[in-house]
């Protein structure tokens, strides 16, 4: 059975850790968000893609759930001298990934090609596809002004009130090679428990992706990243509320309603099942908080069971 996952960063990576325990990685395709990509010190950083790669390679920092374990920060310390801002924490070993990616891009490679080389170097068995090779950047409009995604998320720690979210470049962004084919030919699509607005939103906004999800013969499931009206981590609940969405699993169902067959919701949200089904989406209740490897595996099993 082929499985294709729409993925952001941390929430997706944790879910994927479970999925690769219950299916062969070779039959897994991950379509990644690139709206969070940013340049620092002239280097192209793809935070969501790298979080997935580092997690699946088993080299992620387990506490933070991003960046590499056992990092040092000598470059950041040294580069301050030249007046660079260093609010985006890039470890020395992590920088090697960004140097390699940037070199490949300068030599004419696409983000897809660069991602493939990086994933290979980390021994990742699944196929990782950035949703587009074109420039797509998430912009957050806040009460403090218009912010690039990483400014909102990391520099200002999501403290500003959100007024709007847009994806700069999306009108000209074509799906990367393999993205629409994967959605058309896969047996199952799973929308990872990622932020619906800024992790999954940019993927769905790329031309043809949403239509491919509506048209696919695959069963389409999602895991709610919102449990009891709150995110496990991050600003998804506040962002959804600010944008007029219902900040709960019901709002997640409504956001994906046009293409979703099944929404896996947490046991804490069992009472929301009727409201989700009223939106035309089957609700399946499971334990969706992924603490350790066994919980991740169990959630992956529950999602696959729900679509079979
Ligand atoms: P980011 O780009 O690194 O913020 O990553 P994502 O968008 O992939 O992940 C953030 C989302 O993951 C948040 O909305 C969290 O609520 C969700 N999340 C993180 N851990 C868990 C978990 O154990 N269970 C569920 N259901 N959601 C989770």
Tab-separated table of C-alpha atoms and ligand atoms in Angstrom:
chain	number	residue	atom	x	y	z
A	1	UNK	CA	0.000	0.000	0.000
A	2	UNK	CA	1.345	3.434	-0.973
A	3	UNK	CA	0.881	6.266	1.514
A	4	UNK	CA	1.354	9.984	0.848
A	5	UNK	CA	1.557	12.386	3.775
A	6	UNK	CA	1.085	16.169	3.677
A	7	UNK	CA	3.579	17.468	6.205
A	8	UNK	CA	4.692	20.516	8.128
A	9	UNK	CA	7.497	20.285	10.665
A	10	UNK	CA	7.437	18.978	14.210
A	11	UNK	CA	3.901	17.531	14.388
A	12	UNK	CA	4.340	15.831	11.024
A	13	UNK	CA	7.781	14.481	11.845
A	14	UNK	CA	6.529	12.895	15.059
A	15	UNK	CA	3.648	11.275	13.195
A	16	UNK	CA	5.983	10.019	10.452
A	17	UNK	CA	8.197	8.399	13.091
A	18	UNK	CA	5.197	6.233	13.916
A	19	UNK	CA	4.268	5.576	10.312
A	20	UNK	CA	7.692	4.200	9.350
A	21	UNK	CA	7.352	1.694	12.194
A	22	UNK	CA	4.290	0.152	10.555
A	23	UNK	CA	4.946	0.387	6.803
A	24	UNK	CA	7.947	0.167	4.462
A	25	UNK	CA	9.538	3.616	4.047
A	26	UNK	CA	9.936	2.941	0.290
A	27	UNK	CA	6.162	3.110	-0.097
A	28	UNK	CA	5.900	6.434	1.730
A	29	UNK	CA	5.914	9.832	0.009
A	30	UNK	CA	6.012	13.018	2.060
A	31	UNK	CA	4.864	16.306	0.522
A	32	UNK	CA	6.471	19.097	2.534
A	33	UNK	CA	5.685	22.710	3.244
A	34	UNK	CA	8.251	25.222	1.980
A	35	UNK	CA	6.424	28.388	3.085
A	36	UNK	CA	8.653	28.521	6.203
A	37	UNK	CA	11.856	28.548	4.137
A	38	UNK	CA	14.138	31.493	4.789
A	39	UNK	CA	17.640	32.707	4.029
A	40	UNK	CA	20.085	33.299	6.845
A	41	UNK	CA	23.688	34.410	6.201
A	42	UNK	CA	23.112	33.735	2.499
A	43	UNK	CA	22.102	30.127	3.203
A	44	UNK	CA	18.790	28.570	2.199
A	45	UNK	CA	17.140	26.996	5.245
A	46	UNK	CA	14.122	24.649	4.842
A	47	UNK	CA	13.020	24.120	8.453
A	48	UNK	CA	10.070	21.793	7.851
A	49	UNK	CA	11.945	19.532	5.434
A	50	UNK	CA	14.955	19.347	7.742
A	51	UNK	CA	12.802	18.573	10.787
A	52	UNK	CA	11.327	15.613	8.916
A	53	UNK	CA	14.741	14.415	7.675
A	54	UNK	CA	16.485	14.768	11.034
A	55	UNK	CA	13.611	13.061	12.848
A	56	UNK	CA	13.435	10.099	10.473
A	57	UNK	CA	17.234	9.801	10.550
A	58	UNK	CA	17.102	9.645	14.366
A	59	UNK	CA	19.438	12.624	14.765
A	60	UNK	CA	16.890	15.247	15.875
A	61	UNK	CA	17.389	17.061	19.188
A	62	UNK	CA	14.876	15.136	21.291
A	63	UNK	CA	14.098	17.993	23.693
A	64	UNK	CA	13.374	20.732	21.183
A	65	UNK	CA	12.169	18.409	18.396
A	66	UNK	CA	14.056	20.545	15.851
A	67	UNK	CA	17.736	20.896	15.006
A	68	UNK	CA	20.359	18.237	15.539
A	69	UNK	CA	21.108	16.501	18.838
A	70	UNK	CA	24.349	17.482	20.550
A	71	UNK	CA	24.778	20.739	18.653
A	72	UNK	CA	27.369	23.462	19.223
A	73	UNK	CA	26.911	27.101	18.221
A	74	UNK	CA	30.408	28.350	17.431
A	75	UNK	CA	29.386	29.869	14.099
A	76	UNK	CA	26.500	31.844	15.601
A	77	UNK	CA	28.802	33.176	18.328
A	78	UNK	CA	31.424	34.168	15.788
A	79	UNK	CA	29.131	35.721	13.211
A	80	UNK	CA	27.607	38.232	15.670
A	81	UNK	CA	30.819	40.203	15.345
A	82	UNK	CA	29.761	41.146	11.816
A	83	UNK	CA	26.420	42.502	12.957
A	84	UNK	CA	24.245	39.569	11.947
A	85	UNK	CA	21.087	38.899	13.919
A	86	UNK	CA	21.226	35.444	15.460
A	87	UNK	CA	17.672	34.873	16.699
A	88	UNK	CA	17.269	31.893	14.383
A	89	UNK	CA	19.261	29.210	16.170
A	90	UNK	CA	21.414	27.411	13.619
A	91	UNK	CA	23.800	24.849	15.070
A	92	UNK	CA	27.186	24.163	13.545
A	93	UNK	CA	26.301	20.720	12.221
A	94	UNK	CA	22.892	21.883	11.026
A	95	UNK	CA	24.673	24.600	9.041
A	96	UNK	CA	26.419	21.905	7.016
A	97	UNK	CA	22.997	20.913	5.639
A	98	UNK	CA	22.223	24.505	4.667
A	99	UNK	CA	25.648	25.030	3.074
A	100	UNK	CA	25.147	21.868	1.006
A	101	UNK	CA	21.581	22.842	0.000
A	102	UNK	CA	22.633	26.372	-0.941
A	103	UNK	CA	25.571	25.103	-2.998
A	104	UNK	CA	23.285	22.738	-4.914
A	105	UNK	CA	20.768	25.550	-5.548
A	106	UNK	CA	23.537	27.865	-6.765
A	107	UNK	CA	24.705	25.130	-9.121
A	108	UNK	CA	21.220	25.088	-10.644
A	109	UNK	CA	19.516	22.305	-8.707
A	110	UNK	CA	15.875	22.674	-7.702
A	111	UNK	CA	14.720	22.448	-4.083
A	112	UNK	CA	13.365	18.988	-4.946
A	113	UNK	CA	16.752	17.826	-6.190
A	114	UNK	CA	18.567	19.346	-3.231
A	115	UNK	CA	16.087	17.709	-0.849
A	116	UNK	CA	16.630	14.331	-2.488
A	117	UNK	CA	20.403	14.609	-2.061
A	118	UNK	CA	20.092	15.659	1.579
A	119	UNK	CA	17.590	12.895	2.356
A	120	UNK	CA	19.911	10.348	0.709
A	121	UNK	CA	22.877	11.583	2.723
A	122	UNK	CA	20.860	11.052	5.911
A	123	UNK	CA	19.755	7.593	4.738
A	124	UNK	CA	16.041	8.405	4.540
A	125	UNK	CA	14.163	5.620	2.788
A	126	UNK	CA	10.973	7.520	1.911
A	127	UNK	CA	10.447	9.998	-0.927
A	128	UNK	CA	10.440	13.609	0.241
A	129	UNK	CA	8.868	16.122	-2.112
A	130	UNK	CA	8.802	19.862	-1.414
A	131	UNK	CA	5.339	20.956	-2.579
A	132	UNK	CA	6.864	23.373	-5.094
A	133	UNK	CA	10.273	24.234	-6.502
A	134	UNK	CA	9.148	27.829	-6.948
A	135	UNK	CA	9.521	30.542	-4.361
A	136	UNK	CA	6.600	30.451	-1.936
A	137	UNK	CA	6.801	32.325	1.367
A	138	UNK	CA	4.290	32.493	4.195
A	139	UNK	CA	3.606	36.062	5.299
A	140	UNK	CA	1.830	36.779	8.575
A	141	UNK	CA	-0.075	40.047	8.893
A	142	UNK	CA	-0.115	41.058	12.545
A	143	UNK	CA	-0.959	44.007	14.752
A	144	UNK	CA	2.803	44.686	14.751
A	145	UNK	CA	2.969	44.764	10.942
A	146	UNK	CA	3.608	42.393	8.086
A	147	UNK	CA	6.065	39.694	9.112
A	148	UNK	CA	7.947	36.979	7.276
A	149	UNK	CA	6.956	33.650	8.815
A	150	UNK	CA	10.175	33.088	10.777
A	151	UNK	CA	10.047	36.654	12.102
A	152	UNK	CA	6.559	35.944	13.457
A	153	UNK	CA	7.345	32.417	14.641
A	154	UNK	CA	10.892	32.529	15.977
A	155	UNK	CA	12.030	36.142	16.359
A	156	UNK	CA	8.778	37.436	17.874
A	157	UNK	CA	7.733	34.049	19.348
A	158	UNK	CA	4.191	34.174	17.905
A	159	UNK	CA	3.334	36.938	20.396
A	160	UNK	CA	1.660	39.256	17.874
A	161	UNK	CA	-2.052	39.107	17.146
A	162	UNK	CA	-2.606	37.622	13.708
A	163	UNK	CA	-4.843	39.481	11.256
A	164	UNK	CA	-4.176	37.489	8.125
A	165	UNK	CA	-1.926	34.929	6.474
A	166	UNK	CA	-0.902	34.877	2.829
A	167	UNK	CA	1.479	32.905	0.687
A	168	UNK	CA	3.691	35.166	-1.388
A	169	UNK	CA	4.480	33.690	-4.789
A	170	UNK	CA	1.738	31.082	-4.666
A	171	UNK	CA	0.024	32.242	-7.880
A	172	UNK	CA	3.165	31.475	-9.874
A	173	UNK	CA	4.097	28.341	-7.922
A	174	UNK	CA	3.756	25.082	-9.823
A	175	UNK	CA	3.609	21.772	-7.981
A	176	UNK	CA	7.053	20.143	-7.852
A	177	UNK	CA	7.617	17.078	-10.061
A	178	UNK	CA	5.909	14.055	-8.556
A	179	UNK	CA	3.512	15.910	-6.251
A	180	UNK	CA	0.306	15.601	-8.296
A	181	UNK	CA	1.262	12.099	-9.476
A	182	UNK	CA	1.733	10.973	-5.880
A	183	UNK	CA	-1.694	12.307	-4.915
A	184	UNK	CA	-3.340	10.679	-7.932
A	185	UNK	CA	-1.700	7.255	-7.678
A	186	UNK	CA	-1.367	6.673	-3.931
A	187	UNK	CA	-3.691	4.384	-1.979
A	188	UNK	CA	-3.936	6.595	1.085
A	189	UNK	CA	-3.332	10.292	1.755
A	190	UNK	CA	-2.765	11.398	5.343
A	191	UNK	CA	-2.731	15.037	6.382
A	192	UNK	CA	-0.311	15.034	9.311
A	193	UNK	CA	-1.180	16.694	12.649
A	194	UNK	CA	0.411	19.936	11.485
A	195	UNK	CA	-0.723	23.553	11.703
A	196	UNK	CA	-3.658	23.764	9.231
A	197	UNK	CA	-2.988	27.438	8.479
A	198	UNK	CA	0.766	27.783	8.030
A	199	UNK	CA	2.007	24.204	7.531
A	200	UNK	CA	-0.747	22.517	5.505
A	201	UNK	CA	-2.224	25.803	4.163
A	202	UNK	CA	0.718	26.566	1.847
A	203	UNK	CA	0.653	23.005	0.460
A	204	UNK	CA	-3.075	23.204	-0.302
A	205	UNK	CA	-2.619	26.645	-1.871
A	206	UNK	CA	-0.285	25.415	-4.605
A	207	UNK	CA	-2.092	25.195	-7.923
A	208	UNK	CA	-3.655	21.802	-8.564
A	209	UNK	CA	-2.992	20.277	-5.132
A	210	UNK	CA	-6.456	20.784	-3.684
A	211	UNK	CA	-8.090	19.643	-6.922
A	212	UNK	CA	-5.880	16.541	-6.937
A	213	UNK	CA	-6.968	15.755	-3.382
A	214	UNK	CA	-10.628	16.096	-4.343
A	215	UNK	CA	-10.153	13.945	-7.431
A	216	UNK	CA	-7.948	11.188	-6.040
A	217	UNK	CA	-9.296	7.676	-5.699
A	218	UNK	CA	-7.216	7.350	-2.508
A	219	UNK	CA	-8.798	7.429	0.924
A	220	UNK	CA	-7.910	10.725	2.592
A	221	UNK	CA	-7.446	10.966	6.359
A	222	UNK	CA	-6.124	13.667	8.673
A	223	UNK	CA	-5.020	13.714	12.281
A	224	UNK	CA	-6.212	16.720	14.251
A	225	UNK	CA	-3.339	18.803	15.646
A	226	UNK	CA	-5.877	20.448	17.955
A	227	UNK	CA	-6.858	18.553	21.092
A	228	UNK	CA	-9.549	19.939	23.427
A	229	UNK	CA	-9.371	23.268	21.609
A	230	UNK	CA	-5.626	23.652	22.120
A	231	UNK	CA	-2.497	22.874	20.153
A	232	UNK	CA	-0.015	20.457	21.626
A	233	UNK	CA	2.577	23.080	20.759
A	234	UNK	CA	2.636	26.258	18.677
A	235	UNK	CA	0.107	28.888	17.640
A	236	UNK	CA	-2.328	26.880	15.458
A	237	UNK	CA	-5.272	27.314	17.867
A	238	UNK	CA	-4.775	31.087	18.153
A	239	UNK	CA	-4.167	31.454	14.423
A	240	UNK	CA	-7.307	29.507	13.551
A	241	UNK	CA	-9.416	31.607	15.912
A	242	UNK	CA	-7.908	34.834	14.560
A	243	UNK	CA	-8.782	33.801	11.001
A	244	UNK	CA	-12.396	32.998	11.858
A	245	UNK	CA	-11.978	29.221	11.962
A	246	UNK	CA	-13.321	27.141	14.843
A	247	UNK	CA	-10.223	26.392	16.971
A	248	UNK	CA	-10.978	22.726	17.536
A	249	UNK	CA	-11.032	19.422	15.682
A	250	UNK	CA	-14.314	20.663	14.145
A	251	UNK	CA	-12.443	23.580	12.555
A	252	UNK	CA	-9.836	21.138	11.235
A	253	UNK	CA	-12.595	19.029	9.666
A	254	UNK	CA	-14.146	22.144	8.115
A	255	UNK	CA	-10.776	23.276	6.718
A	256	UNK	CA	-10.278	19.963	4.879
A	257	UNK	CA	-13.946	19.075	4.354
A	258	UNK	CA	-13.887	19.226	0.548
A	259	UNK	CA	-11.378	16.382	0.221
A	260	UNK	CA	-11.320	14.608	3.593
A	261	UNK	CA	-12.865	11.180	4.258
A	262	UNK	CA	-11.771	10.621	7.847
A	263	UNK	CA	-10.559	12.840	10.687
A	264	UNK	CA	-8.774	11.117	13.537
A	265	UNK	CA	-9.532	13.030	16.724
A	266	UNK	CA	-8.291	12.608	20.246
A	267	UNK	CA	-10.168	10.645	22.910
A	268	UNK	CA	-10.567	13.950	24.746
A	269	UNK	CA	-12.588	15.221	21.780
A	270	UNK	CA	-14.885	12.205	21.379
A	271	UNK	CA	-17.896	14.454	22.017
A	272	UNK	CA	-17.043	16.452	18.854
A	273	UNK	CA	-17.631	13.441	16.590
A	274	UNK	CA	-21.238	14.381	15.688
A	275	UNK	CA	-20.237	17.949	14.720
A	276	UNK	CA	-17.426	16.563	12.554
A	277	UNK	CA	-19.754	14.080	10.893
A	278	UNK	CA	-22.186	16.940	10.270
A	279	UNK	CA	-19.394	18.467	8.179
A	280	UNK	CA	-19.437	15.305	6.060
A	281	UNK	CA	-16.269	13.818	7.524
A	282	UNK	CA	-16.136	10.492	9.368
A	283	UNK	CA	-14.680	10.934	12.851
A	284	UNK	CA	-12.475	8.228	14.347
A	285	UNK	CA	-11.465	8.550	17.986
A	286	UNK	CA	-7.933	7.533	19.020
A	287	UNK	CA	-5.177	8.416	21.447
A	288	UNK	CA	-3.433	11.140	19.411
A	289	UNK	CA	-0.899	12.524	21.893
A	290	UNK	CA	2.439	11.125	20.732
A	291	UNK	CA	4.734	10.882	23.722
A	292	UNK	CA	7.097	8.039	22.885
A	293	UNK	CA	7.711	5.517	20.123
A	294	UNK	CA	4.855	3.184	21.155
A	295	UNK	CA	2.273	6.028	21.062
A	296	UNK	CA	3.534	7.180	17.657
A	297	UNK	CA	3.280	3.644	16.328
A	298	UNK	CA	-0.195	3.157	17.783
A	299	UNK	CA	-1.447	6.392	16.213
A	300	UNK	CA	-0.066	5.381	12.805
A	301	UNK	CA	-1.803	2.012	13.141
A	302	UNK	CA	-5.069	3.693	14.129
A	303	UNK	CA	-4.953	6.042	11.126
A	304	UNK	CA	-4.198	3.226	8.673
A	305	UNK	CA	-6.959	1.107	10.212
A	306	UNK	CA	-9.357	4.035	9.843
A	307	UNK	CA	-8.811	4.223	6.079
A	308	UNK	CA	-8.897	0.514	5.354
B	1	LIG	P1	5.961	23.239	12.835
B	1	LIG	O1	5.993	23.800	11.441
B	1	LIG	O2	7.277	22.724	13.298
B	1	LIG	O3	5.214	24.045	13.840
B	1	LIG	O4	5.180	21.891	12.700
B	1	LIG	P2	3.773	21.332	12.410
B	1	LIG	O5	2.839	22.315	11.829
B	1	LIG	O6	3.994	20.041	11.699
B	1	LIG	O7	3.361	20.942	13.875
B	1	LIG	C1	2.722	21.786	14.772
B	1	LIG	C2	1.424	21.139	15.165
B	1	LIG	O8	1.663	19.808	15.606
B	1	LIG	C3	0.762	21.849	16.317
B	1	LIG	O9	-0.467	22.338	15.891
B	1	LIG	C4	0.622	20.754	17.363
B	1	LIG	O10	-0.615	20.821	18.035
B	1	LIG	C5	0.741	19.479	16.579
B	1	LIG	N1	1.278	18.383	17.379
B	1	LIG	C6	2.511	18.295	17.929
B	1	LIG	N2	2.617	17.163	18.645
B	1	LIG	C7	1.426	16.516	18.544
B	1	LIG	C8	0.907	15.296	19.084
B	1	LIG	O11	1.566	14.552	19.816
B	1	LIG	N3	-0.381	14.958	18.748
B	1	LIG	C9	-1.155	15.755	17.947
B	1	LIG	N4	-2.393	15.359	17.664
B	1	LIG	N5	-0.708	16.931	17.437
B	1	LIG	C10	0.568	17.286	17.739
